[in-house]
Every structure is written in structure tokens, then in C-alpha cells.
mmCIF file of N, CA, C and O in Angstrom:
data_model
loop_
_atom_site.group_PDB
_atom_site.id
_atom_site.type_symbol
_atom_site.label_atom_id
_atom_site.label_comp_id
_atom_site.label_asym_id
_atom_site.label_seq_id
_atom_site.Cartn_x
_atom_site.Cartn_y
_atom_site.Cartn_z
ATOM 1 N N UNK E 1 -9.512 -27.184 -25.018
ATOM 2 C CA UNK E 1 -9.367 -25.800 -24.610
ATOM 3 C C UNK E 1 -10.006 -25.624 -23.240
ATOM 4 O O UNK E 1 -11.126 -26.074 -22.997
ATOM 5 N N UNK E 2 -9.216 -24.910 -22.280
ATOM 6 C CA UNK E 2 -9.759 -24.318 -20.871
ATOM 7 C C UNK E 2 -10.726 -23.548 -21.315
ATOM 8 O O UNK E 2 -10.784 -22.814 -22.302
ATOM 9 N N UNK E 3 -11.944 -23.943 -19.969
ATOM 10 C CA UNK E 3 -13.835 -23.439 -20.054
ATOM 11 C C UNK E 3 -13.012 -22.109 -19.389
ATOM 12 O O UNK E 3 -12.240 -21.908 -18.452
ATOM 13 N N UNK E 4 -13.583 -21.433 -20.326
ATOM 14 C CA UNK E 4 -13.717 -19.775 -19.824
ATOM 15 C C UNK E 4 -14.740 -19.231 -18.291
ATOM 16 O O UNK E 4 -15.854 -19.727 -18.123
ATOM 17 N N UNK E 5 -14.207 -18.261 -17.360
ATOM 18 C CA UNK E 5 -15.100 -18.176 -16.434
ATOM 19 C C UNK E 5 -14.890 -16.466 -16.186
ATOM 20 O O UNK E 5 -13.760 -16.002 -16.036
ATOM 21 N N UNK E 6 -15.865 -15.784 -16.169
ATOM 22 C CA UNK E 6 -15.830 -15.004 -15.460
ATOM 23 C C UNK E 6 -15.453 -14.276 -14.234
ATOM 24 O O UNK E 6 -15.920 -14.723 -13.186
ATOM 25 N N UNK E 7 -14.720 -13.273 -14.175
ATOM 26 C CA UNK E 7 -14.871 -12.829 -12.658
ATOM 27 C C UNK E 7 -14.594 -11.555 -12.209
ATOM 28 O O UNK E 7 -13.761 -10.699 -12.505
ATOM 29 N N UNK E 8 -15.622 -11.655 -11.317
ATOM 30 C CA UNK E 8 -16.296 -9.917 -10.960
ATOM 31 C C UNK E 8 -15.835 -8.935 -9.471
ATOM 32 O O UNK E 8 -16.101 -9.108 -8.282
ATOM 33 N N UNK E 9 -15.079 -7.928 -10.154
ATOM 34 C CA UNK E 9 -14.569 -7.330 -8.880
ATOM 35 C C UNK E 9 -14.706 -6.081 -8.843
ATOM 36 O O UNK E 9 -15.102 -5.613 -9.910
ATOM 37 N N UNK E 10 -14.471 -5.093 -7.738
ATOM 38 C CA UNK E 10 -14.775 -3.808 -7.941
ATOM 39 C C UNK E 10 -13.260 -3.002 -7.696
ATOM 40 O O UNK E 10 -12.339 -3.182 -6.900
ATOM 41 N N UNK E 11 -13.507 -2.022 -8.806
ATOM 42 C CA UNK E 11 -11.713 -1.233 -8.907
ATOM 43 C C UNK E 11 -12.399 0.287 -8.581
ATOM 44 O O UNK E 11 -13.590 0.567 -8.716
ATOM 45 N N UNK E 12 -11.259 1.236 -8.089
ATOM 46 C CA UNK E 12 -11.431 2.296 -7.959
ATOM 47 C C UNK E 12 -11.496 2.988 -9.373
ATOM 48 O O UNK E 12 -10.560 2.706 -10.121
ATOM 49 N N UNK E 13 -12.326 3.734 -9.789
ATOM 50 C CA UNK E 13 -12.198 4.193 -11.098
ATOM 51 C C UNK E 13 -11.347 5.168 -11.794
ATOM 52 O O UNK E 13 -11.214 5.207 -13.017
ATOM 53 N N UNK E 14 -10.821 5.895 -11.014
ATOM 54 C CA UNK E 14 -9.270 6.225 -11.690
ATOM 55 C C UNK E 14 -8.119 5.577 -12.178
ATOM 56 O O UNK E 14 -7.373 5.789 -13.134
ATOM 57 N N UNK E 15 -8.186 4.251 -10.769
ATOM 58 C CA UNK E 15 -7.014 3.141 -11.018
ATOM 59 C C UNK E 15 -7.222 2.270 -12.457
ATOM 60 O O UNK E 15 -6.444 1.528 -13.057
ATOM 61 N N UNK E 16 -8.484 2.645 -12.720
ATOM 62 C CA UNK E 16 -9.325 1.579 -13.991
ATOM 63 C C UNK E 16 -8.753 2.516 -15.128
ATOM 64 O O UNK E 16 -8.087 2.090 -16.072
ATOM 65 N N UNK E 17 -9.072 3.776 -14.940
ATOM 66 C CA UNK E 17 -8.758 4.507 -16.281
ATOM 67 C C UNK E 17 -7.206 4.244 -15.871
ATOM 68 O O UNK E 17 -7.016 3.135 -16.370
ATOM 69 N N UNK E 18 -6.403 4.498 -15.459
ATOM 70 C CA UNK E 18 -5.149 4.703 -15.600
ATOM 71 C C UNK E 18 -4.475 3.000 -16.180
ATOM 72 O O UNK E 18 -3.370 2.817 -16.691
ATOM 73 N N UNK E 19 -5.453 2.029 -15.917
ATOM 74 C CA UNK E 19 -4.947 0.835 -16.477
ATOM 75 C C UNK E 19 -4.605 0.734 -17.311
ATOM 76 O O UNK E 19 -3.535 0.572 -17.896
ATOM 77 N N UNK E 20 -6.030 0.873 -17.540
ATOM 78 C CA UNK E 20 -7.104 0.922 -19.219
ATOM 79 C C UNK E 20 -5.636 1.996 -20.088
ATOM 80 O O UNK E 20 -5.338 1.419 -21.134
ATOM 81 N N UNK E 21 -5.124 2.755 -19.968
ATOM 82 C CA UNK E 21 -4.629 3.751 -20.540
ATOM 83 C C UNK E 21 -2.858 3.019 -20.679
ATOM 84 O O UNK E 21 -2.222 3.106 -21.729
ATOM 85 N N UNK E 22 -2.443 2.503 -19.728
ATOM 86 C CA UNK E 22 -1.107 1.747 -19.595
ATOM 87 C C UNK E 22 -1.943 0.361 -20.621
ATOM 88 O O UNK E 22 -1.572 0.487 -21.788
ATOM 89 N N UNK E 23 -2.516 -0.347 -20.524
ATOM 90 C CA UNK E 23 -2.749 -1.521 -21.436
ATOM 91 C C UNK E 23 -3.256 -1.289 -22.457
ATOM 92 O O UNK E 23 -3.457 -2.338 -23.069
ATOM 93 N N UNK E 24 -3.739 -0.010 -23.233
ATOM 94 C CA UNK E 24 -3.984 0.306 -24.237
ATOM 95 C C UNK E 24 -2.314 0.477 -25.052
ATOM 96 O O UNK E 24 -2.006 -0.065 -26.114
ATOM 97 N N UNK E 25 -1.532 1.258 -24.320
ATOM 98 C CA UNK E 25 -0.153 1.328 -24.719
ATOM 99 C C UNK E 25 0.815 0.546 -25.440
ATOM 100 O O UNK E 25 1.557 0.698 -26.411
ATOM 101 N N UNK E 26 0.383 -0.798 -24.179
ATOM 102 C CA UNK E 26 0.899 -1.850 -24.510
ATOM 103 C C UNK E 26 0.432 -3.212 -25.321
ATOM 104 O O UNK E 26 0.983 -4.312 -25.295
ATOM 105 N N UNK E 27 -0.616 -2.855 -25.968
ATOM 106 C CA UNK E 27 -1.442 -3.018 -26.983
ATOM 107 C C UNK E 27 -2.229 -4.726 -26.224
ATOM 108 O O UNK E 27 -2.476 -5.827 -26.715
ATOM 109 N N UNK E 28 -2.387 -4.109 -24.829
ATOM 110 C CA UNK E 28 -2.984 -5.030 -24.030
ATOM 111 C C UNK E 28 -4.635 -4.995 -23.878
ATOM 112 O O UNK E 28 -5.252 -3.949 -24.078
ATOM 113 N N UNK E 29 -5.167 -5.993 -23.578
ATOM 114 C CA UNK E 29 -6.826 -5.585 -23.078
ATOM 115 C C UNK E 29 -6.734 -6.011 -21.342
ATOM 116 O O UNK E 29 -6.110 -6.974 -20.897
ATOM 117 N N UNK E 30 -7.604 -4.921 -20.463
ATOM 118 C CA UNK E 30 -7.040 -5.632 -19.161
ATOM 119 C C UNK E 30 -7.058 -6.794 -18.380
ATOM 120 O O UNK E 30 -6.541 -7.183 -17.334
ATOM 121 N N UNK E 31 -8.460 -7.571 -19.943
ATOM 122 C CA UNK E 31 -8.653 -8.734 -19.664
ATOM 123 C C UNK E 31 -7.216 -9.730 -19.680
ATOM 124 O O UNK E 31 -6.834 -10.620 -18.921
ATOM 125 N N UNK E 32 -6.567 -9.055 -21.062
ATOM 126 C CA UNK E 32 -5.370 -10.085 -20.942
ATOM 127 C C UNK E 32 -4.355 -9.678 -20.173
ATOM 128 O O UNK E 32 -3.563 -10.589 -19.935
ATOM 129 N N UNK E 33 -4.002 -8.318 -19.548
ATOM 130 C CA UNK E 33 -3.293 -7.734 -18.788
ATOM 131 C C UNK E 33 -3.486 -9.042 -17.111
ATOM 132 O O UNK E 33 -2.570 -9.639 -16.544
ATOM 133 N N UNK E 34 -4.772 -9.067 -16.825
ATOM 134 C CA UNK E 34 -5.236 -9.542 -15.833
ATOM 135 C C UNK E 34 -4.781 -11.374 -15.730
ATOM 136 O O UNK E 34 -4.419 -12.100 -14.804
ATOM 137 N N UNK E 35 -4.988 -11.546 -16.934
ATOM 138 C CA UNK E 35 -4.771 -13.017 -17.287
ATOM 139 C C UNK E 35 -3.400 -13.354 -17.236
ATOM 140 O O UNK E 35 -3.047 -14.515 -17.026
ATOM 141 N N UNK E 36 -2.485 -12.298 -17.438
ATOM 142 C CA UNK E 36 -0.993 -12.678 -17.520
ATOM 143 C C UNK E 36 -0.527 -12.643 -15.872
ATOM 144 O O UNK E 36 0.108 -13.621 -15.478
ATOM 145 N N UNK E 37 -0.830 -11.518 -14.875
ATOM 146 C CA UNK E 37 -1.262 -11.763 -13.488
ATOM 147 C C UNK E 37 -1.403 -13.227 -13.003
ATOM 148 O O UNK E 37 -0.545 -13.912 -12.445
ATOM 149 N N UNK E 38 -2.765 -13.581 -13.362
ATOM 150 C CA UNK E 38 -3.129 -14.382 -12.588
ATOM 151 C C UNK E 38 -2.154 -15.750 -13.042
ATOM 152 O O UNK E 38 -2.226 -16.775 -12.364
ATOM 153 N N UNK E 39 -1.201 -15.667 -14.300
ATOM 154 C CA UNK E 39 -0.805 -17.076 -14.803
ATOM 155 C C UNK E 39 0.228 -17.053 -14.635
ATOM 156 O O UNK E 39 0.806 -18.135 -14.739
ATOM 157 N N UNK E 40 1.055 -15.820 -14.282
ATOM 158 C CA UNK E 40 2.467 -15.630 -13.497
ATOM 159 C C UNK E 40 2.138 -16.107 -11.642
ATOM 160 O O UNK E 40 2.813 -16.973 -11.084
ATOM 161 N N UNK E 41 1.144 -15.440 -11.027
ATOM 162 C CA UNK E 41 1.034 -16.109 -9.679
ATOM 163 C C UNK E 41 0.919 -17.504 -9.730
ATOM 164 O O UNK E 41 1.641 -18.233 -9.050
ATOM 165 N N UNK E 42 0.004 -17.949 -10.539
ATOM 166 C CA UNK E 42 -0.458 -19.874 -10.381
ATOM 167 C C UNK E 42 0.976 -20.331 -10.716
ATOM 168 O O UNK E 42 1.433 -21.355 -10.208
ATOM 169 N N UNK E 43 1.643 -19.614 -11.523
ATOM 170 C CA UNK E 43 3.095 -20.823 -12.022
ATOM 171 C C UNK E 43 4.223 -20.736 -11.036
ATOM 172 O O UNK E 43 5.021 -21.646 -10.814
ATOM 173 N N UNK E 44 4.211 -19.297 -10.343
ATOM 174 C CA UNK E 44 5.187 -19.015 -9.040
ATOM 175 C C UNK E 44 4.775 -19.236 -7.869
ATOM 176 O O UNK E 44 5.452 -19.735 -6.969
ATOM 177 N N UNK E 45 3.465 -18.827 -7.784
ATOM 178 C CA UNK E 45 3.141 -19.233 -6.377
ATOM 179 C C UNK E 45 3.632 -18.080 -5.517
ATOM 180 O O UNK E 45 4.335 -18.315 -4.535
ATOM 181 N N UNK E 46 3.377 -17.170 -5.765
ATOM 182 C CA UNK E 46 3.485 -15.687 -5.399
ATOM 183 C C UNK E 46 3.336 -14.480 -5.867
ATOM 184 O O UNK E 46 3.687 -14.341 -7.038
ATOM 185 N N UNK E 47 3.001 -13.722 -5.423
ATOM 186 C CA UNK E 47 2.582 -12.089 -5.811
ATOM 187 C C UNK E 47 3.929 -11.823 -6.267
ATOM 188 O O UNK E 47 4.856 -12.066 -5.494
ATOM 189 N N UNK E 48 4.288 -11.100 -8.050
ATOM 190 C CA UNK E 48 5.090 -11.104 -8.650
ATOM 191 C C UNK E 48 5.589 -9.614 -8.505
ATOM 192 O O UNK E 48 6.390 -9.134 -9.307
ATOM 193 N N UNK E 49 5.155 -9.022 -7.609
ATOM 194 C CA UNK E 49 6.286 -7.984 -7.324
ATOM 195 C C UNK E 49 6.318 -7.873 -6.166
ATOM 196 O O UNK E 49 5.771 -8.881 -5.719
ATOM 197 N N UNK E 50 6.760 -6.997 -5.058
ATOM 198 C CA UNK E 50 6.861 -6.494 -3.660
ATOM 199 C C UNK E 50 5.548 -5.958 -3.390
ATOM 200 O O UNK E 50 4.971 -5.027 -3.950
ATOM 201 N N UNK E 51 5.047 -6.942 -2.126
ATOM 202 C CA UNK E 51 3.942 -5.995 -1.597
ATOM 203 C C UNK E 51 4.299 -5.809 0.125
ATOM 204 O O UNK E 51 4.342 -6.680 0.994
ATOM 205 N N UNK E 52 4.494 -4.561 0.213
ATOM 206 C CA UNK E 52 4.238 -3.948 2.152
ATOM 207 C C UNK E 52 3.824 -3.435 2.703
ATOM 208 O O UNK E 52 2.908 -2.837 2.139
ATOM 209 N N UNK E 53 3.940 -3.169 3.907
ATOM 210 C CA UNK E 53 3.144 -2.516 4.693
ATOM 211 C C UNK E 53 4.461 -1.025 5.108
ATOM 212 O O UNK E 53 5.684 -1.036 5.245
ATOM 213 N N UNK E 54 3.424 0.078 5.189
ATOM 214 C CA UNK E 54 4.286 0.974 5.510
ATOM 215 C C UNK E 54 4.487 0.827 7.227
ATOM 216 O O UNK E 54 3.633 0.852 8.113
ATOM 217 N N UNK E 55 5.889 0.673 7.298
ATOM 218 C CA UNK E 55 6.570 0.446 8.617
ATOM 219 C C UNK E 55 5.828 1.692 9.634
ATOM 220 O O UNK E 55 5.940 1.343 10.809
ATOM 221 N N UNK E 56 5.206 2.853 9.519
ATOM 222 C CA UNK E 56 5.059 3.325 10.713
ATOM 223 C C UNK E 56 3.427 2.883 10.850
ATOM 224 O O UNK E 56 2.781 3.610 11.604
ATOM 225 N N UNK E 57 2.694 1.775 10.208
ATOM 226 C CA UNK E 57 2.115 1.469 10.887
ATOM 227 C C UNK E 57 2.093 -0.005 11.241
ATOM 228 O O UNK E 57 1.157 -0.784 11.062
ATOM 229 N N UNK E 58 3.330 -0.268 11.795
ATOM 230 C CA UNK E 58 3.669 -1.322 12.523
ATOM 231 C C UNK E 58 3.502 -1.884 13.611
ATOM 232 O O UNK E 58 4.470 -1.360 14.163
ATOM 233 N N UNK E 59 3.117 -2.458 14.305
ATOM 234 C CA UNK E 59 2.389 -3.292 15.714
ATOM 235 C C UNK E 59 3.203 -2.177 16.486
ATOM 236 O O UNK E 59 2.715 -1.191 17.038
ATOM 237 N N UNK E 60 4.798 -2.595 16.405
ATOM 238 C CA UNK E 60 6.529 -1.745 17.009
ATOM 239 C C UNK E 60 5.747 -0.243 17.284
ATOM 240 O O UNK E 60 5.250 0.268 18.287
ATOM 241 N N UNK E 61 5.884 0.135 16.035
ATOM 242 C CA UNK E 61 5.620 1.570 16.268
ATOM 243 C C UNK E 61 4.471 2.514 16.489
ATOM 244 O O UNK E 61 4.468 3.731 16.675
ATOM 245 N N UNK E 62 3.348 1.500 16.410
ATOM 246 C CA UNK E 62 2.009 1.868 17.388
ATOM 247 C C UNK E 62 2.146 1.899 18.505
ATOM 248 O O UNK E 62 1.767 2.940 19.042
ATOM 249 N N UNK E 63 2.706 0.872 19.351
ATOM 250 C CA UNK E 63 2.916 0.714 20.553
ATOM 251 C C UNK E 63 4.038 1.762 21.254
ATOM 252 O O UNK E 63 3.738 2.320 22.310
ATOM 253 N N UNK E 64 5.651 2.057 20.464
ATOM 254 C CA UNK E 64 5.922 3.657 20.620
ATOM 255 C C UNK E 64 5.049 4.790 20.373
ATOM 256 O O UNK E 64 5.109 5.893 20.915
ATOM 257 N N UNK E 65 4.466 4.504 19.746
ATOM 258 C CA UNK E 65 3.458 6.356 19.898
ATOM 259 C C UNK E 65 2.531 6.263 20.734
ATOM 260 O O UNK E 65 1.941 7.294 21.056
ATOM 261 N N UNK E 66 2.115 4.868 21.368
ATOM 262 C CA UNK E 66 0.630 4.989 22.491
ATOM 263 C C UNK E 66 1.449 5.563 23.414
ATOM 264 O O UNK E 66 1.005 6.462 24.128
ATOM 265 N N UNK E 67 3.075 5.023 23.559
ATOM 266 C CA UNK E 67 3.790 4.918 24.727
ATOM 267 C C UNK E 67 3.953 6.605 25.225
ATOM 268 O O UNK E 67 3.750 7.153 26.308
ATOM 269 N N UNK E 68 4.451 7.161 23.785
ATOM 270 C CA UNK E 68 4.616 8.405 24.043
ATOM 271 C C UNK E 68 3.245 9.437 24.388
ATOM 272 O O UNK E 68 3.284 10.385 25.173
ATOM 273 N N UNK E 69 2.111 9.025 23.641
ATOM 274 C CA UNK E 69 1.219 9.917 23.935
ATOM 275 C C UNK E 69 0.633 9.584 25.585
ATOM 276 O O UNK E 69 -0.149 10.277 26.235
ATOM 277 N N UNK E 70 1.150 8.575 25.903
ATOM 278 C CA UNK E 70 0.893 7.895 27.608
ATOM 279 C C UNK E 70 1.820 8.887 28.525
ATOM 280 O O UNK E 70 1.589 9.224 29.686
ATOM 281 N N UNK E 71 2.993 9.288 27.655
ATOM 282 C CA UNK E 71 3.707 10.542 28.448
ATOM 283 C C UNK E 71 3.530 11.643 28.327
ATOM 284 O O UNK E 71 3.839 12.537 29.115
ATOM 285 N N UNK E 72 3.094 11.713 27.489
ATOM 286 C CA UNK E 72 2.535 13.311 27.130
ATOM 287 C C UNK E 72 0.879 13.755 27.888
ATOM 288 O O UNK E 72 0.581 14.912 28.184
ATOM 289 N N UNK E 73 0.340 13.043 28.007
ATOM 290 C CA UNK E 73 -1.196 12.777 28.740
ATOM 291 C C UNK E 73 -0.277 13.206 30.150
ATOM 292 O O UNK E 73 -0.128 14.395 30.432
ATOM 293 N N UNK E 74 0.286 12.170 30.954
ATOM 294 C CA UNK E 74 0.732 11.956 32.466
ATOM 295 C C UNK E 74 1.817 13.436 32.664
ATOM 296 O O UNK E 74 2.310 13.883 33.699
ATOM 297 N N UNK E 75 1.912 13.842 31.507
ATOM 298 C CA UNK E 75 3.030 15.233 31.898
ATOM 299 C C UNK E 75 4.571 14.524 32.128
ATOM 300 O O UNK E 75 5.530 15.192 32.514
ATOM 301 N N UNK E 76 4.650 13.113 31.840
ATOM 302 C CA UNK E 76 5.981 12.717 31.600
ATOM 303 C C UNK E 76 7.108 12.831 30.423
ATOM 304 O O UNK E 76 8.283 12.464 30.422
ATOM 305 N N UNK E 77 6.523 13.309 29.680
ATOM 306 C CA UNK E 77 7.191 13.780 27.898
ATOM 307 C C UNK E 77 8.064 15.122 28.014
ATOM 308 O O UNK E 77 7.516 16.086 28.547
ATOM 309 N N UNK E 78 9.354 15.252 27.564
ATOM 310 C CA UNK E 78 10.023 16.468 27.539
ATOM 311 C C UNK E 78 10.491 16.711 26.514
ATOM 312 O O UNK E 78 11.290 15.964 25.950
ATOM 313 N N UNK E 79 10.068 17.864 26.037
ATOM 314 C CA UNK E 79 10.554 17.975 24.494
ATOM 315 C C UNK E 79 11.740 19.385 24.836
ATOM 316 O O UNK E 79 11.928 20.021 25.873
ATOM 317 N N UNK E 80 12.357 19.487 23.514
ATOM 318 C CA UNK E 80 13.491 20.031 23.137
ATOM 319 C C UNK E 80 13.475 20.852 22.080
ATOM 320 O O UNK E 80 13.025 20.381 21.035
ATOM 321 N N UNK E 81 13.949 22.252 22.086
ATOM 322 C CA UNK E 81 13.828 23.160 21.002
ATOM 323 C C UNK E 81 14.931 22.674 20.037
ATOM 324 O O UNK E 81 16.115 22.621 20.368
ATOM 325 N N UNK E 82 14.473 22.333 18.854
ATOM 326 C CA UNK E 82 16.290 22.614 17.657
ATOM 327 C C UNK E 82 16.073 23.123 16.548
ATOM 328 O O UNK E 82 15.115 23.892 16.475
ATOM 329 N N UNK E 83 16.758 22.903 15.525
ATOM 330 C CA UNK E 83 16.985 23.834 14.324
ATOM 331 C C UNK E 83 16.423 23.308 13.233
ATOM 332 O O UNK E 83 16.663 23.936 12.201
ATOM 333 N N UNK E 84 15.543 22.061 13.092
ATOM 334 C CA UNK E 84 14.898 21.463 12.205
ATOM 335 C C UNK E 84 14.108 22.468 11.452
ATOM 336 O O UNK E 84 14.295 22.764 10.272
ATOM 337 N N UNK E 85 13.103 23.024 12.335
ATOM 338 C CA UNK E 85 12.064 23.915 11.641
ATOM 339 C C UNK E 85 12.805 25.203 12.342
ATOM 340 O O UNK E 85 13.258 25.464 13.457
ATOM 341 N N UNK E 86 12.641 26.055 10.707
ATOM 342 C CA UNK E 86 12.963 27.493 11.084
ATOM 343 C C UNK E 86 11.808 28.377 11.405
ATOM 344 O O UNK E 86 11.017 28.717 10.526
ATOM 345 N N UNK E 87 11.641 28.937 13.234
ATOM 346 C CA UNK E 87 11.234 29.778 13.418
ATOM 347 C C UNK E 87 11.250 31.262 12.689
ATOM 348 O O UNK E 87 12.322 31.833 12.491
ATOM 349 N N UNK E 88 9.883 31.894 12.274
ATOM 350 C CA UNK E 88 10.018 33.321 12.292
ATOM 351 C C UNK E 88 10.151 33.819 13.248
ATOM 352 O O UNK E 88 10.269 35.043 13.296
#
């Protein structure tokens, strides 16, 4: 039998209750919730769902908004009235 090991991390405590509350459901403990995690990554060799980054904070689109606030500073920026937001 595999030597058992500990291991110690820190969770936000809502995200803990809301676990705790989904693996109670599923008549899980989050120890074994955690264990099925870690034994799906070791056998795939990857994070088993989608993980990203939200695109507007992208290298791309940092560098468009410095660009623009670089025109807006210099008085080079021209904006345009339209119908998006309704004025009172």
C-alpha cells in the first residue's frame, strides 16, 4: 500500500464551505474529492478542465489601452457621441 502524506494549503473560506457542501452531495470527503484531482492530473498530465486568462488582461490589450490613454493625456483621442447609452 502507498505511504500516506499530508498536504497543507490555504483556501479561501467560502470556496471551502461551498466545496465542503458540493462533496457532501456527492457523498464525497474533500480529501477524496482532492485525491481524484490530483490522480486524474498524474495519469493525464494536465489540468482536467479549461484554465484562462481573461483576454482583456492581455499583454495585446494592455498595450491598446496605455496606447489610448497616451492619446487621451497628449489631447490626441477623439471621441464620438452615439446611441449606446441613453441620455436623460
Amino acid at each position: 500500500m502507498a505511504q500516506m502524506v499530508n498536504v497543507n494549503f490555504r483556501l479561501d473560506e467560502d470556496v471551502k464551505k461551498s466545496m465542503e457542501q458540493v462533496c457532501s452531495e456527492l457523498g464525497l470527503s474533500m480529501s477524496a474529492a482532492f485525491t481524484i484531482f490530483a490522480k486524474k492530473v498524474g495519469r493525464e498530465k494536465r489540468i482536467p478542465f479549461e484554465v484562462s486568462v481573461d483576454p482583456f488582461y492581455s499583454e495585446n490589450n494592455i498595450r491598446y489601452l496605455e496606447r489610448i490613454m497616451e492619446d487621451i493625456k497628449t489631447g490626441n483621442a477623439h471621441f464620438s457621441q452615439h446611441n449606446l447609452i441613453e441620455v436623460d
